[in-house]
Amino acid sequence: MYMRHSVNRPPTPDVRDEHEKEATLQEIISVKLPWQLIESGEKERLMELLRERLIDCGWKDEMKALCRAFIKKKGRTNVTVDDLIHLITPKGRGSIPDSVKAELLQRIRTFLVSAAH
């Protein structure tokens, strides 16, 4: 750890120290949270909730219609799975209803609070 010294004030931590703290928080979020979600079974429950909500709001049918229209336009033999993924990924992510996102986020927050205790 590098410290800059001054005659008039205590040493100031190097900017790198702040990045190290952020990396630690990021590590907790990216490593521990998914592991806790998987280990507790909460990830599977969240995935099932997401599937249900996307079916209920018509999102799944909308994505299926997009794929079918694309296949019809290009021809069945001229379309790959990668083509379909590139087509629907941005549209699919962008069209998930805010209410579904909010519900999932709330469930994750509730899980975090209960896991912290």
Backbone as ProteinMPNN parsed JSONL, in Angstrom:
{"seq_chain_A": "MYMRHSVNRPPTPDVRDEHEKEATLQEIISVKLPWQLIESGEKERLMELLRERLIDCGWKDEMKALCRAFIKKKGRTNVTVDDLIHLITPKGRGSIPDSVKAELLQRIRTFLVSAAH", "coords_chain_A": {"N_chain_A": [[0.853, -1.177, 0.0], [0.728, 2.1, -0.956], [1.47, 5.212, 0.438], [0.951, 8.652, 0.378], [2.796, 11.284, 1.738], [2.508, 14.165, 3.853], [3.53, 17.26, 5.264], [1.743, 18.813, 6.694], [-0.587, 17.362, 7.097], [-2.147, 14.164, 7.81], [-1.043, 11.065, 6.247], [-2.32, 10.469, 2.968], [-4.373, 8.014, 1.647], [-3.496, 6.12, -1.237], [-5.068, 6.33, -4.444], [-5.472, 3.839, -5.471], [-6.134, 2.248, -3.271], [-8.844, 2.736, -2.813], [-9.964, 1.538, -5.071], [-9.318, -1.09, -4.542], [-10.982, -1.611, -2.353], [-13.489, -1.334, -3.591], [-13.32, -3.442, -5.384], [-13.408, -5.556, -3.606], [-16.028, -5.349, -2.595], [-17.372, -5.698, -5.001], [-16.534, -8.274, -5.518], [-17.851, -9.66, -3.491], [-20.499, -9.317, -4.304], [-20.444, -10.481, -6.885], [-19.41, -13.052, -6.489], [-20.059, -14.289, -3.942], [-22.866, -13.82, -3.62], [-24.188, -15.103, -5.905], [-23.456, -17.749, -5.254], [-24.688, -18.134, -2.753], [-27.333, -17.822, -3.551], [-27.64, -20.044, -5.234], [-26.964, -22.191, -3.533], [-28.943, -22.053, -1.555], [-31.196, -22.577, -2.977], [-32.714, -20.533, -3.855], [-32.153, -19.289, -6.276], [-33.233, -20.998, -8.223], [-35.929, -20.81, -7.54], [-36.353, -18.096, -8.098], [-35.873, -18.1, -10.855], [-38.003, -19.692, -11.726], [-40.16, -18.091, -10.95], [-39.669, -15.894, -12.628], [-40.016, -17.13, -15.157], [-42.789, -17.748, -14.995], [-43.921, -15.154, -14.732], [-43.123, -13.948, -17.145], [-44.458, -15.502, -19.003], [-47.107, -15.004, -18.209], [-47.398, -12.252, -18.806], [-47.228, -12.217, -21.526], [-44.803, -11.998, -22.78], [-43.178, -14.171, -23.538], [-44.641, -15.284, -25.683], [-44.498, -13.136, -27.437], [-41.741, -13.062, -28.033], [-41.493, -15.534, -29.256], [-43.09, -15.112, -31.503], [-41.567, -13.147, -32.805], [-39.315, -14.661, -33.504], [-40.477, -16.573, -35.205], [-41.419, -14.934, -37.288], [-39.005, -13.946, -38.266], [-37.778, -16.308, -39.137], [-39.586, -17.05, -41.113], [-39.249, -14.95, -42.913], [-36.498, -15.168, -43.66], [-36.25, -17.798, -44.388], [-36.477, -21.202, -43.556], [-34.22, -22.916, -43.732], [-32.133, -21.167, -43.818], [-31.557, -19.996, -41.395], [-29.906, -19.802, -38.304], [-29.47, -20.961, -34.907], [-27.87, -19.149, -33.577], [-28.381, -16.841, -35.098], [-31.006, -16.322, -34.334], [-30.662, -15.873, -31.599], [-29.081, -13.539, -31.641], [-30.949, -11.839, -32.737], [-33.18, -11.784, -30.899], [-32.139, -11.305, -28.314], [-31.359, -8.517, -27.58], [-33.863, -7.278, -27.98], [-35.511, -8.83, -26.383], [-34.462, -8.473, -23.764], [-34.868, -5.753, -23.501], [-37.612, -5.564, -23.503], [-38.738, -6.67, -21.255], [-41.161, -6.358, -18.817], [-41.291, -3.571, -16.553], [-42.514, -4.026, -14.109], [-42.107, -6.737, -13.653], [-39.322, -6.84, -13.456], [-39.029, -5.24, -11.166], [-40.352, -6.782, -9.223], [-38.714, -9.084, -9.115], [-36.296, -7.916, -8.321], [-37.033, -6.978, -5.792], [-37.487, -9.409, -4.501], [-34.868, -10.429, -4.515], [-33.592, -8.516, -2.925], [-34.928, -8.961, -0.496], [-34.045, -11.548, -0.011], [-31.284, -11.031, 0.347], [-31.325, -9.509, 2.695], [-32.351, -11.376, 4.516], [-30.357, -13.324, 4.322], [-28.194, -12.016, 5.361], [-28.585, -12.0, 8.044]], "CA_chain_A": [[0.0, 0.0, 0.0], [1.526, 3.3, -1.107], [0.87, 6.364, 1.114], [1.584, 9.935, 0.121], [2.979, 11.98, 3.011], [2.488, 15.614, 3.85], [3.982, 17.818, 6.534], [0.629, 19.44, 7.391], [-1.74, 16.493, 7.304], [-1.773, 12.745, 7.824], [-0.907, 10.471, 4.912], [-3.536, 10.225, 2.198], [-4.265, 6.739, 0.934], [-3.416, 6.179, -2.685], [-6.337, 6.071, -5.126], [-5.577, 2.385, -5.662], [-6.787, 1.659, -2.105], [-10.295, 2.819, -3.034], [-10.307, 0.529, -6.067], [-9.238, -2.389, -3.885], [-12.207, -1.747, -1.564], [-14.569, -1.561, -4.538], [-13.168, -4.799, -5.905], [-13.865, -6.464, -2.568], [-17.484, -5.292, -2.626], [-17.76, -6.328, -6.267], [-16.311, -9.706, -5.35], [-18.953, -10.173, -2.666], [-21.701, -9.342, -5.133], [-20.331, -11.378, -8.035], [-19.02, -14.411, -6.127], [-20.804, -14.841, -2.809], [-24.311, -13.773, -3.833], [-24.667, -16.227, -6.724], [-23.267, -19.002, -4.542], [-25.75, -18.213, -1.746], [-28.596, -18.038, -4.264], [-27.66, -21.425, -5.715], [-26.929, -23.1, -2.393], [-30.212, -22.0, -0.82], [-32.305, -22.928, -3.856], [-33.439, -19.311, -4.207], [-31.968, -19.002, -7.703], [-34.216, -21.785, -8.969], [-37.257, -20.213, -7.271], [-36.412, -16.842, -8.851], [-35.983, -18.448, -12.278], [-39.374, -20.162, -11.946], [-41.009, -16.896, -10.86], [-39.44, -15.145, -13.861], [-40.714, -17.846, -16.245], [-44.233, -17.552, -14.828], [-44.293, -13.754, -15.012], [-42.932, -13.674, -18.57], [-45.569, -16.161, -19.707], [-48.336, -14.28, -17.85], [-47.486, -10.934, -19.46], [-47.185, -12.371, -22.975], [-43.446, -11.782, -23.279], [-42.697, -15.386, -24.2], [-45.332, -15.362, -26.974], [-43.953, -12.055, -28.269], [-40.421, -13.505, -28.5], [-41.735, -16.647, -30.173], [-43.592, -14.513, -32.744], [-40.418, -12.519, -33.456], [-38.502, -15.735, -34.099], [-41.213, -17.16, -36.33], [-41.431, -13.969, -38.387], [-37.647, -13.902, -38.796], [-37.578, -17.567, -39.859], [-40.422, -16.991, -42.315], [-38.632, -13.984, -43.824], [-35.2, -15.648, -44.136], [-36.316, -19.188, -44.847], [-36.137, -22.125, -42.473], [-32.873, -23.481, -43.87], [-31.14, -20.084, -43.8], [-31.507, -19.388, -40.063], [-29.255, -20.602, -37.267], [-29.829, -20.598, -33.538], [-27.134, -17.909, -33.29], [-29.135, -15.735, -35.715], [-32.169, -16.043, -33.483], [-30.161, -15.294, -30.348], [-28.693, -12.145, -31.927], [-32.176, -11.082, -33.005], [-34.092, -11.56, -29.778], [-31.517, -10.922, -27.042], [-31.568, -7.109, -27.207], [-35.299, -6.981, -27.918], [-36.054, -9.538, -25.225], [-34.044, -7.787, -22.533], [-35.474, -4.422, -23.459], [-39.075, -5.589, -23.418], [-39.222, -7.25, -19.999], [-41.907, -5.304, -18.109], [-40.68, -3.022, -15.335], [-43.124, -4.651, -12.93], [-41.437, -8.034, -13.46], [-37.987, -6.527, -12.947], [-39.169, -4.735, -9.799], [-40.695, -7.899, -8.348], [-37.518, -9.905, -8.932], [-35.342, -7.143, -7.531], [-37.513, -6.989, -4.415], [-37.234, -10.757, -3.961], [-33.427, -10.536, -4.282], [-33.295, -7.688, -1.746], [-35.438, -9.689, 0.664], [-33.107, -12.651, 0.202], [-30.04, -10.475, 0.878], [-31.558, -9.12, 4.089], [-32.474, -12.586, 5.324], [-29.078, -14.018, 4.311], [-27.241, -11.247, 6.162], [-28.84, -12.234, 9.472]], "C_chain_A": [[0.9, 1.242, 0.0], [0.792, 4.456, -0.434], [1.664, 7.614, 0.744], [1.643, 10.7, 1.438], [2.958, 13.485, 2.816], [2.931, 16.098, 5.225], [2.785, 18.285, 7.356], [-0.565, 18.525, 7.661], [-1.297, 15.036, 7.298], [-1.694, 12.194, 6.408], [-2.267, 10.215, 4.261], [-3.396, 8.893, 1.482], [-4.235, 6.956, -0.57], [-4.779, 5.827, -3.272], [-6.548, 4.567, -5.315], [-6.273, 1.709, -4.487], [-8.305, 1.663, -2.265], [-10.745, 1.754, -4.025], [-10.272, -0.873, -5.457], [-10.483, -2.64, -3.046], [-13.394, -2.041, -2.478], [-14.513, -2.977, -5.096], [-13.658, -5.812, -4.884], [-15.38, -6.494, -2.527], [-18.004, -5.966, -3.891], [-17.6, -7.84, -6.169], [-17.429, -10.338, -4.531], [-20.209, -10.32, -3.513], [-21.595, -10.404, -6.221], [-19.988, -12.816, -7.669], [-19.917, -14.992, -5.035], [-22.306, -14.876, -3.058], [-24.787, -14.904, -4.73], [-24.532, -17.566, -6.002], [-24.361, -19.193, -3.5], [-27.099, -18.478, -2.408], [-28.722, -19.49, -4.717], [-27.794, -22.392, -4.538], [-28.269, -23.168, -1.659], [-31.397, -22.465, -1.661], [-33.094, -21.714, -4.317], [-33.296, -18.982, -5.687], [-33.006, -19.741, -8.527], [-35.629, -21.23, -8.762], [-37.422, -18.904, -8.037], [-36.575, -17.106, -10.346], [-37.411, -18.904, -12.606], [-40.357, -18.993, -11.897], [-40.889, -16.073, -12.14], [-40.157, -15.811, -15.033], [-42.214, -17.606, -16.183], [-44.661, -16.144, -15.22], [-44.164, -13.422, -16.497], [-44.009, -14.345, -19.415], [-46.854, -15.379, -19.473], [-48.496, -12.965, -18.61], [-47.407, -11.017, -20.983], [-45.812, -12.191, -23.596], [-42.951, -12.982, -24.072], [-43.336, -15.527, -25.587], [-44.807, -14.314, -27.955], [-42.595, -12.46, -28.856], [-40.557, -14.65, -29.507], [-42.216, -16.112, -31.524], [-42.464, -13.83, -33.521], [-39.563, -13.557, -34.177], [-39.192, -16.32, -35.325], [-41.229, -16.228, -37.537], [-40.061, -13.906, -39.06], [-37.371, -15.15, -39.638], [-38.37, -17.566, -41.167], [-39.788, -16.077, -43.366], [-37.349, -14.544, -44.456], [-35.253, -17.045, -44.76], [-35.768, -20.118, -43.79], [-34.694, -22.637, -42.549], [-31.766, -22.434, -43.795], [-30.97, -19.427, -42.43], [-30.835, -20.352, -39.087], [-29.763, -20.155, -35.895], [-29.116, -19.297, -33.155], [-27.832, -16.696, -33.895], [-30.305, -15.329, -34.823], [-31.746, -15.394, -32.169], [-29.787, -13.826, -30.554], [-29.913, -11.268, -32.188], [-32.932, -10.761, -31.72], [-33.439, -11.106, -28.478], [-31.721, -9.447, -26.708], [-33.052, -6.755, -27.073], [-35.928, -7.613, -26.686], [-35.718, -8.846, -23.922], [-34.736, -6.443, -22.386], [-36.98, -4.429, -23.262], [-39.613, -6.297, -22.177], [-39.916, -6.135, -19.221], [-41.208, -4.863, -16.818], [-41.245, -3.667, -14.083], [-42.468, -5.999, -12.615], [-40.035, -7.808, -12.897], [-38.06, -6.092, -11.485], [-39.481, -5.862, -8.822], [-39.481, -8.785, -8.074], [-36.478, -9.195, -8.07], [-35.746, -7.125, -6.059], [-37.264, -8.34, -3.754], [-35.744, -10.949, -3.659], [-33.036, -9.717, -3.052], [-33.74, -8.383, -0.467], [-34.509, -10.85, 1.01], [-31.825, -12.148, 0.837], [-30.187, -10.112, 2.347], [-31.626, -10.365, 4.961], [-31.143, -13.354, 5.379], [-28.04, -13.317, 5.186], [-27.423, -11.508, 7.66], [-28.585, -13.627, 9.886]], "O_chain_A": [[1.744, 1.394, 0.883], [-0.39, 4.666, -0.702], [2.894, 7.622, 0.794], [0.655, 10.759, 2.17], [3.335, 14.005, 1.766], [2.724, 15.415, 6.228], [2.798, 18.172, 8.581], [-1.471, 18.909, 8.401], [-0.201, 14.714, 6.838], [-2.224, 12.797, 5.474], [-3.225, 9.803, 4.916], [-2.408, 8.665, 0.784], [-4.873, 7.868, -1.097], [-5.555, 5.101, -2.65], [-7.683, 4.091, -5.318], [-6.941, 0.693, -4.679], [-8.974, 0.699, -1.891], [-11.792, 1.134, -3.838], [-11.082, -1.733, -5.803], [-10.993, -3.76, -3.024], [-14.215, -2.905, -2.169], [-15.545, -3.629, -5.26], [-14.261, -6.82, -5.252], [-15.966, -7.573, -2.432], [-18.974, -6.722, -3.841], [-18.431, -8.595, -6.675], [-17.895, -11.432, -4.849], [-20.898, -11.337, -3.44], [-22.549, -11.146, -6.457], [-20.247, -13.722, -8.461], [-20.472, -16.078, -5.202], [-22.957, -15.87, -2.735], [-25.717, -15.616, -4.352], [-25.404, -18.425, -6.128], [-24.908, -20.288, -3.37], [-27.907, -19.255, -1.901], [-29.789, -20.092, -4.596], [-28.632, -23.294, -4.551], [-28.672, -24.235, -1.197], [-32.478, -22.72, -1.129], [-34.043, -21.849, -5.089], [-34.226, -18.449, -6.291], [-33.599, -19.163, -9.438], [-36.427, -21.187, -9.699], [-38.497, -18.625, -8.567], [-37.333, -16.411, -11.022], [-37.957, -18.539, -13.647], [-41.279, -18.918, -12.709], [-41.895, -15.608, -12.676], [-40.828, -15.138, -15.815], [-42.841, -17.298, -17.197], [-45.637, -15.96, -15.947], [-44.995, -12.699, -17.047], [-44.423, -13.799, -20.438], [-47.606, -15.116, -20.412], [-49.603, -12.607, -19.012], [-47.508, -9.995, -21.662], [-45.677, -12.229, -24.819], [-42.374, -12.828, -25.149], [-42.65, -15.852, -26.555], [-44.688, -14.575, -29.152], [-42.331, -12.228, -30.036], [-39.817, -14.715, -30.489], [-41.795, -16.603, -32.571], [-42.408, -13.921, -34.747], [-39.143, -13.352, -35.316], [-38.56, -16.534, -36.359], [-41.072, -16.674, -38.673], [-39.971, -13.822, -40.285], [-36.798, -15.058, -40.724], [-37.881, -18.025, -42.199], [-39.789, -16.39, -44.557], [-37.144, -14.403, -45.662], [-34.395, -17.412, -45.563], [-34.721, -19.856, -43.198], [-34.031, -22.771, -41.521], [-30.588, -22.782, -43.717], [-30.302, -18.398, -42.322], [-31.146, -21.543, -39.045], [-30.399, -19.11, -35.756], [-29.697, -18.443, -32.486], [-27.873, -15.634, -33.274], [-30.551, -14.145, -34.593], [-32.402, -14.47, -31.688], [-30.135, -12.972, -29.738], [-29.896, -10.075, -31.885], [-33.284, -9.608, -31.474], [-34.128, -10.566, -27.613], [-32.221, -9.147, -25.624], [-33.444, -6.023, -26.165], [-36.773, -7.006, -26.028], [-36.586, -8.654, -23.07], [-35.137, -6.048, -21.291], [-37.562, -3.409, -22.892], [-40.821, -6.503, -22.06], [-39.324, -5.08, -18.991], [-40.619, -5.671, -16.1], [-40.528, -3.838, -13.097], [-42.297, -6.354, -11.449], [-39.612, -8.502, -11.973], [-37.251, -6.523, -10.663], [-38.939, -5.897, -7.717], [-39.247, -9.189, -6.935], [-35.858, -9.805, -7.198], [-34.894, -7.245, -5.179], [-36.878, -8.406, -2.587], [-35.395, -11.566, -2.652], [-32.24, -10.171, -2.23], [-33.015, -8.393, 0.528], [-34.224, -11.101, 2.181], [-31.319, -12.769, 1.772], [-29.292, -10.372, 3.151], [-31.021, -10.404, 6.033], [-30.842, -13.974, 6.398], [-27.117, -13.954, 5.693], [-26.511, -11.263, 8.45], [-28.759, -13.965, 11.057]]}, "name": "protein", "num_of_chains": 1, "seq": "MYMRHSVNRPPTPDVRDEHEKEATLQEIISVKLPWQLIESGEKERLMELLRERLIDCGWKDEMKALCRAFIKKKGRTNVTVDDLIHLITPKGRGSIPDSVKAELLQRIRTFLVSAAH"}
